[in-house]
GROMACS .gro file of C-alpha atoms in nm:
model
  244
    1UNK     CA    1  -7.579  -5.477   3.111
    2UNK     CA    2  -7.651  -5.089   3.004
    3UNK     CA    3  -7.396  -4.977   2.788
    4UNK     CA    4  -7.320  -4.614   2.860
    5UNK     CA    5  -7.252  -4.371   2.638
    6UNK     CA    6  -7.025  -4.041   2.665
    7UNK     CA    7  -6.951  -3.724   2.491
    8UNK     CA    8  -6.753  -3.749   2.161
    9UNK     CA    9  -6.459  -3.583   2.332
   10UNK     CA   10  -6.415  -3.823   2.574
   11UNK     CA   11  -6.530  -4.183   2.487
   12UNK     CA   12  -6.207  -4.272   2.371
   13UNK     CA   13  -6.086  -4.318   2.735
   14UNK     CA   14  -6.360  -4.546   2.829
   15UNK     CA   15  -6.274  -4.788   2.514
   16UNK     CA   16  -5.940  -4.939   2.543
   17UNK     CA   17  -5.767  -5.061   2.871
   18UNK     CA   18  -5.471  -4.824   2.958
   19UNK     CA   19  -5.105  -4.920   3.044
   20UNK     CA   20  -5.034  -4.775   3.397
   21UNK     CA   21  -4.693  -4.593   3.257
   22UNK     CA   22  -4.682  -4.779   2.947
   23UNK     CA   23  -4.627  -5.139   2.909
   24UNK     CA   24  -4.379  -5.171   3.116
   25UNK     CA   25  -4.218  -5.534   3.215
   26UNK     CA   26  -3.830  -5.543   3.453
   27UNK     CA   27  -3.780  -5.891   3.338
   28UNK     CA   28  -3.860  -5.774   3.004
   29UNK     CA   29  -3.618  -5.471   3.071
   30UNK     CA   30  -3.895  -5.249   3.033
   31UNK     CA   31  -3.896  -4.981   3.288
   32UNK     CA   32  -4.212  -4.743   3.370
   33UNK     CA   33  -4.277  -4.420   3.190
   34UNK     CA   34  -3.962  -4.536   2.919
   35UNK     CA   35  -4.020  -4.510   2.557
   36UNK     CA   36  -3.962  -4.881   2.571
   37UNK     CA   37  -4.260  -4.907   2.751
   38UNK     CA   38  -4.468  -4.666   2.543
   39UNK     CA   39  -4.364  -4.930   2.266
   40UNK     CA   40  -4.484  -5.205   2.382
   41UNK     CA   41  -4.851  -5.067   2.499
   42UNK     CA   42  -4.835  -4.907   2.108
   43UNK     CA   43  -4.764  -5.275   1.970
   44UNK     CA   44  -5.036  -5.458   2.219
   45UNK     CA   45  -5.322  -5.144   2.100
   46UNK     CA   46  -5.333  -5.043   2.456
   47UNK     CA   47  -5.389  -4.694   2.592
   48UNK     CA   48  -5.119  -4.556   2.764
   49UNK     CA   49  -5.097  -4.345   3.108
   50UNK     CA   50  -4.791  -4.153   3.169
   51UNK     CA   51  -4.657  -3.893   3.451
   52UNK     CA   52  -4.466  -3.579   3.332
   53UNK     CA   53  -4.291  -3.328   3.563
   54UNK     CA   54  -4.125  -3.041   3.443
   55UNK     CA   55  -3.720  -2.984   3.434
   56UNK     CA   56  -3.627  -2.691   3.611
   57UNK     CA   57  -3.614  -2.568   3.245
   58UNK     CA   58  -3.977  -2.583   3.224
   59UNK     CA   59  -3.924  -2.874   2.967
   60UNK     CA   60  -4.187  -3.128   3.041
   61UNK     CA   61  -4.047  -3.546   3.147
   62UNK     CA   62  -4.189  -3.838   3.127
   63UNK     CA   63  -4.084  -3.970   3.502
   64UNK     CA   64  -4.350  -4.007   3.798
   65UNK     CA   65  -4.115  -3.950   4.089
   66UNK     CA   66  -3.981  -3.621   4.218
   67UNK     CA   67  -3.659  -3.775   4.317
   68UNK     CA   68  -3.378  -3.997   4.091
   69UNK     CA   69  -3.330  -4.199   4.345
   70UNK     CA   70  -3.542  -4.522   4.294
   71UNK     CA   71  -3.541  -4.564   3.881
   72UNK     CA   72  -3.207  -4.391   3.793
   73UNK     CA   73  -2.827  -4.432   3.957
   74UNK     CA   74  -2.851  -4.094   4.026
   75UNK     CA   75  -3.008  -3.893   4.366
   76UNK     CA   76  -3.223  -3.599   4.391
   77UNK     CA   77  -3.508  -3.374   4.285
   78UNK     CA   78  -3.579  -3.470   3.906
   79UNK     CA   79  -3.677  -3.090   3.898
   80UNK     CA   80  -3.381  -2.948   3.979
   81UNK     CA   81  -3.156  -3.056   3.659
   82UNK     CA   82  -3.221  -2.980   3.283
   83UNK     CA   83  -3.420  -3.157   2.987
   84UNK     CA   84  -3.070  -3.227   2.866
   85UNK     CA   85  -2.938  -3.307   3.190
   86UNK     CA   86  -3.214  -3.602   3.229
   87UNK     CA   87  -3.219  -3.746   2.893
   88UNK     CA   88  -2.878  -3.800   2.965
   89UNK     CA   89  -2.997  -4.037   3.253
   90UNK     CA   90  -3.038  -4.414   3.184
   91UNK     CA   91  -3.344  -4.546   3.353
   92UNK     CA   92  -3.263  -4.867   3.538
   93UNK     CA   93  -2.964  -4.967   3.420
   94UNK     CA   94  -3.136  -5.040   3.058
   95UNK     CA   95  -3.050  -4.841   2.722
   96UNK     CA   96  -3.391  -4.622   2.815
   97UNK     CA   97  -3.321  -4.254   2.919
   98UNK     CA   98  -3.569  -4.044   3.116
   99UNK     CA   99  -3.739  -3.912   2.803
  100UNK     CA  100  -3.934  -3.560   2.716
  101UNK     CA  101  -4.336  -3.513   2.664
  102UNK     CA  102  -4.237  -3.459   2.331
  103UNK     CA  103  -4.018  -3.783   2.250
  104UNK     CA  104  -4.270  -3.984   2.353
  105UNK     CA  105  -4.537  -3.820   2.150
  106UNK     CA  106  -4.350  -3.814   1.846
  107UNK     CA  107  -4.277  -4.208   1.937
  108UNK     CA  108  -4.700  -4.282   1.979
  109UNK     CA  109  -4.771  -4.052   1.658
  110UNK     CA  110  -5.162  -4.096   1.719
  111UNK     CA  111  -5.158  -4.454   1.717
  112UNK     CA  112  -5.325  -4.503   2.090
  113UNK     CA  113  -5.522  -4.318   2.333
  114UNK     CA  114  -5.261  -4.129   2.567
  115UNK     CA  115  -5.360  -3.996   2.945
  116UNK     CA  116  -5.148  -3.762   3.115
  117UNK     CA  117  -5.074  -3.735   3.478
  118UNK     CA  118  -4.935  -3.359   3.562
  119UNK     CA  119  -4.758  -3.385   3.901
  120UNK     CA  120  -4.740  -3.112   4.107
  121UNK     CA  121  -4.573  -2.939   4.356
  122UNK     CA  122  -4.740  -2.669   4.518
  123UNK     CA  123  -4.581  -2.317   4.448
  124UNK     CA  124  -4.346  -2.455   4.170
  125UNK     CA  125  -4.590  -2.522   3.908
  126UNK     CA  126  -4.635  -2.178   3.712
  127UNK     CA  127  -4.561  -2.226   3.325
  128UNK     CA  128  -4.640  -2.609   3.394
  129UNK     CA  129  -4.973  -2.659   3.179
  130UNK     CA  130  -4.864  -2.410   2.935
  131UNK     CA  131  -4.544  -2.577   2.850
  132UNK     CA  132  -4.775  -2.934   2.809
  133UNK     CA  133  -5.003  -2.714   2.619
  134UNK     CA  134  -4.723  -2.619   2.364
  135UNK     CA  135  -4.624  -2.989   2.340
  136UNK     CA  136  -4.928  -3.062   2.230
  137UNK     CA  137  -5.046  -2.829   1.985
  138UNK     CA  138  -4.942  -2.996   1.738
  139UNK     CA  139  -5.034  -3.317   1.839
  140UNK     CA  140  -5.346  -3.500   1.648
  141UNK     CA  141  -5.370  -3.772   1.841
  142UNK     CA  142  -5.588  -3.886   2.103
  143UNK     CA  143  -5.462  -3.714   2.447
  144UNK     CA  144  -5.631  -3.656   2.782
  145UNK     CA  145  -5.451  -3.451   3.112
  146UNK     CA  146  -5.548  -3.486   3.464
  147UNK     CA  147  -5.407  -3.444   3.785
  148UNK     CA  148  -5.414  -3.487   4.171
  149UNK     CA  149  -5.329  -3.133   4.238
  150UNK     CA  150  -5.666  -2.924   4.177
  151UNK     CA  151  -5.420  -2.594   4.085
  152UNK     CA  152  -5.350  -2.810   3.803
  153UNK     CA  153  -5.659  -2.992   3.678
  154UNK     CA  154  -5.780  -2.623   3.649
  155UNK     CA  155  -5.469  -2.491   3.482
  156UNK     CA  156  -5.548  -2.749   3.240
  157UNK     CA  157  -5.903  -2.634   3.162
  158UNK     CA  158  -5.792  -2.331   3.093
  159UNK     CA  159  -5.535  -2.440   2.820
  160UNK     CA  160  -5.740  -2.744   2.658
  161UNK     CA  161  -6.100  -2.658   2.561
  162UNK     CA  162  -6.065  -2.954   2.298
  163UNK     CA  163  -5.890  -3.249   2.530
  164UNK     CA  164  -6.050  -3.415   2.822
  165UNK     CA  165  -5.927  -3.289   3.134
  166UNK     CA  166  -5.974  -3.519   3.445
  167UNK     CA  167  -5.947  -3.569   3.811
  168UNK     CA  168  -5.759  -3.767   3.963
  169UNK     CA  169  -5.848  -3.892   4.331
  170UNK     CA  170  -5.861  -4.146   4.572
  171UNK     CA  171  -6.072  -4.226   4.959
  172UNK     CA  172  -6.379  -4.276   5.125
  173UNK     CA  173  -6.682  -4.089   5.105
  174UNK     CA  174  -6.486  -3.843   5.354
  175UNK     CA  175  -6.328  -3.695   5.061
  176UNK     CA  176  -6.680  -3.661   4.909
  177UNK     CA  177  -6.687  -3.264   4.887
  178UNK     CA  178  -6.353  -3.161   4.812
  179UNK     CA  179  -6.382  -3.381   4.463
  180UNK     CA  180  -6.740  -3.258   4.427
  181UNK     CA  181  -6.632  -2.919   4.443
  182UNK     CA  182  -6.293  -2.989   4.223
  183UNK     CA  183  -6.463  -3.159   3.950
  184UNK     CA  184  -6.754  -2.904   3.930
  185UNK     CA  185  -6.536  -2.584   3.926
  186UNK     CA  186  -6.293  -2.736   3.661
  187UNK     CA  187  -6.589  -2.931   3.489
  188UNK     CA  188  -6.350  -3.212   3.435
  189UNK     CA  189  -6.452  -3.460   3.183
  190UNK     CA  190  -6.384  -3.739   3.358
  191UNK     CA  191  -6.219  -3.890   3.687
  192UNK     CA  192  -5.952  -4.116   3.737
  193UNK     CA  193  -6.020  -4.316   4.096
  194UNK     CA  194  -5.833  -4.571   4.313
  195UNK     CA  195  -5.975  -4.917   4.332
  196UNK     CA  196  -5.908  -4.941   4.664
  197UNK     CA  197  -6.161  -4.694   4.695
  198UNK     CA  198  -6.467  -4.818   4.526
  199UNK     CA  199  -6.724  -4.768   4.539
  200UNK     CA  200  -6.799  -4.437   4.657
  201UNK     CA  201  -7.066  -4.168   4.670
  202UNK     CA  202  -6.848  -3.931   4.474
  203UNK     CA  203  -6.777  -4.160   4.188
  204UNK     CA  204  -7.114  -4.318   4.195
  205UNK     CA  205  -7.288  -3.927   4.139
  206UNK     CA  206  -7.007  -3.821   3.871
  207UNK     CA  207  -7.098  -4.137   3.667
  208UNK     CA  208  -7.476  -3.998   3.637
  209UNK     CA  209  -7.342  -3.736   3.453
  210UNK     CA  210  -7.282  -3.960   3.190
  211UNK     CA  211  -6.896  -3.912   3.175
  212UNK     CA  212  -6.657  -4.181   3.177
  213UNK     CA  213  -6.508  -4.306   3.538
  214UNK     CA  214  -6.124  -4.479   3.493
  215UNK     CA  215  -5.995  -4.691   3.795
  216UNK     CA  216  -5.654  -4.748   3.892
  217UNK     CA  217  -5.432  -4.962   3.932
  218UNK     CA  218  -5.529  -5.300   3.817
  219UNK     CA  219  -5.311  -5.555   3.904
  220UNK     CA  220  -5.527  -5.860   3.841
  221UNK     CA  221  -5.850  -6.015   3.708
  222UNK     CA  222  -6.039  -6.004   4.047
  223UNK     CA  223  -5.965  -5.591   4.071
  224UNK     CA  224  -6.064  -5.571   3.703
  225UNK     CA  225  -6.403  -5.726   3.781
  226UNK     CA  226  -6.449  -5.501   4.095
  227UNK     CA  227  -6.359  -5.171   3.821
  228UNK     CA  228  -6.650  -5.310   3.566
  229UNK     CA  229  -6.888  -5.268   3.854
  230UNK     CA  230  -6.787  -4.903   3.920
  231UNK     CA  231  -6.593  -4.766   3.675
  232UNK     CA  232  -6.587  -4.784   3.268
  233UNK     CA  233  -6.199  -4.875   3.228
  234UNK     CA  234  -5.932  -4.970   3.381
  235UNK     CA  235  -5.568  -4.827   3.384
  236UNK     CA  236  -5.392  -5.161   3.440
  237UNK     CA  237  -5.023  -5.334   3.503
  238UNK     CA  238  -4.883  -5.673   3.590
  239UNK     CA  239  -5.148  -5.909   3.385
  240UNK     CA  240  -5.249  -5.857   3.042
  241UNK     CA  241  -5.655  -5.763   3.079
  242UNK     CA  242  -5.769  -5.920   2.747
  243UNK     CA  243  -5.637  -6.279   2.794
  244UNK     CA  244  -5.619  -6.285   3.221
   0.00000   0.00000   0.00000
């Protein structure tokens, strides 16, 4: 097997498998995106992926859905109430609050690879990146950003010259020039694809440019063989990748 090689800014994604929201486990009472289950990934040495929103005081969450209504006994846009406002919010019943960017980098301190998911919403996005930006100035530890939303995978160039900044994407080869032409104006360092997905042309040319290729989400060993054949790591939840 050829064992690939990528820039030194950006190999540290390909080299440990990555928590899909942290570690997260509900009969453990770990809930997704918690500092809980930022914990646990920390304790197991496993990457972790994470989705931050901003409050509608620009602060940036940890939380991957627009609305409260699903993780939290509250309802409603996320984006609508304050930092303070959400950490007051208990995520699934459990002692875990909907915690800031900035909790839960102070809680990984550099001890594992963390990639960051900025979600967007079209027109309500201005200051995003920058606030992330300020988060992490700071921060010495490993850190990647990508997104869905091209407005902000390019806001994110802008801001981080020294962090990967990634794509993230899913379908069929019908998608095939809207990445191309994503990832080329942004010159993202590397792409973050659905398994359901692979292969595809687009992923299959941006892995020639010898940057790293991330699949998601890996539920199982038979998806995490299917990744090794087209990708170079695997964002993962459900099974434990190193003893499946």
């Amino acid at each position: 097997m050829t064992v690939r090689t990528f820039p030194a800014k950006s190999s540290w994604i390909a080299q440990t498998p990555i928590a899909h929201r942290g570690l997260h486990d509900k009969l453990q009472g770990r809930f997704e995106n918690t500092l809980s289950a930022a914990q646990a990934a920390v304790e197991q040495g496993f990457s972790i992926e994470i989705d931050v929103h901003p409050a509608v005081d620009g602060v940036p969450m940890v939380f991957h859905d627009l609305t409260l209504d699903r993780l939290t006994s509250q309802t409603g846009s996320m984006r609508a109430r304050t930092a303070a406002e959400l950490q007051k919010i208990m995520v699934g019943q459990t002692p875990d609050h909907i915690p800031t960017l900035r909790e839960l980098l102070a809680l990984i301190d550099g001890k594992v690879g963390l990639v960051i998911e900025l979600k967007g919403l079209a027109g309500e996005d201005d200051g995003f990146v920058e606030a992330v930006a300020r988060d992490l100035e700071n921060y010495s530890g490993q850190a990647a950003l990508m997104s869905f939303n091209h407005w902000l995978v390019e806001d994110a160039r802008k801001f981080f010259s020294d962090r990967p900044v990634g794509l993230t994407a899913e379908g069929d080869d019908r998608h095939y020039a809207l990445h191309k032409a994503i990832a080329h104006s942004a010159d993202v360092d590397f792409v973050s694809y659905g398994i359901k997905d692979l292969p595809c042309r687009f992923v299959e040319e941006f892995r020639q440019s010898a940057k790293p290729v991330i699949s998601w989400t890996i539920r199982n060993a038979q998806l995490a063989a299917l990744s090794a054949l087209h990708a170079d790591q695997i964002t993962f939840e459900g099974f434990d990748p190193r003893n499946p």
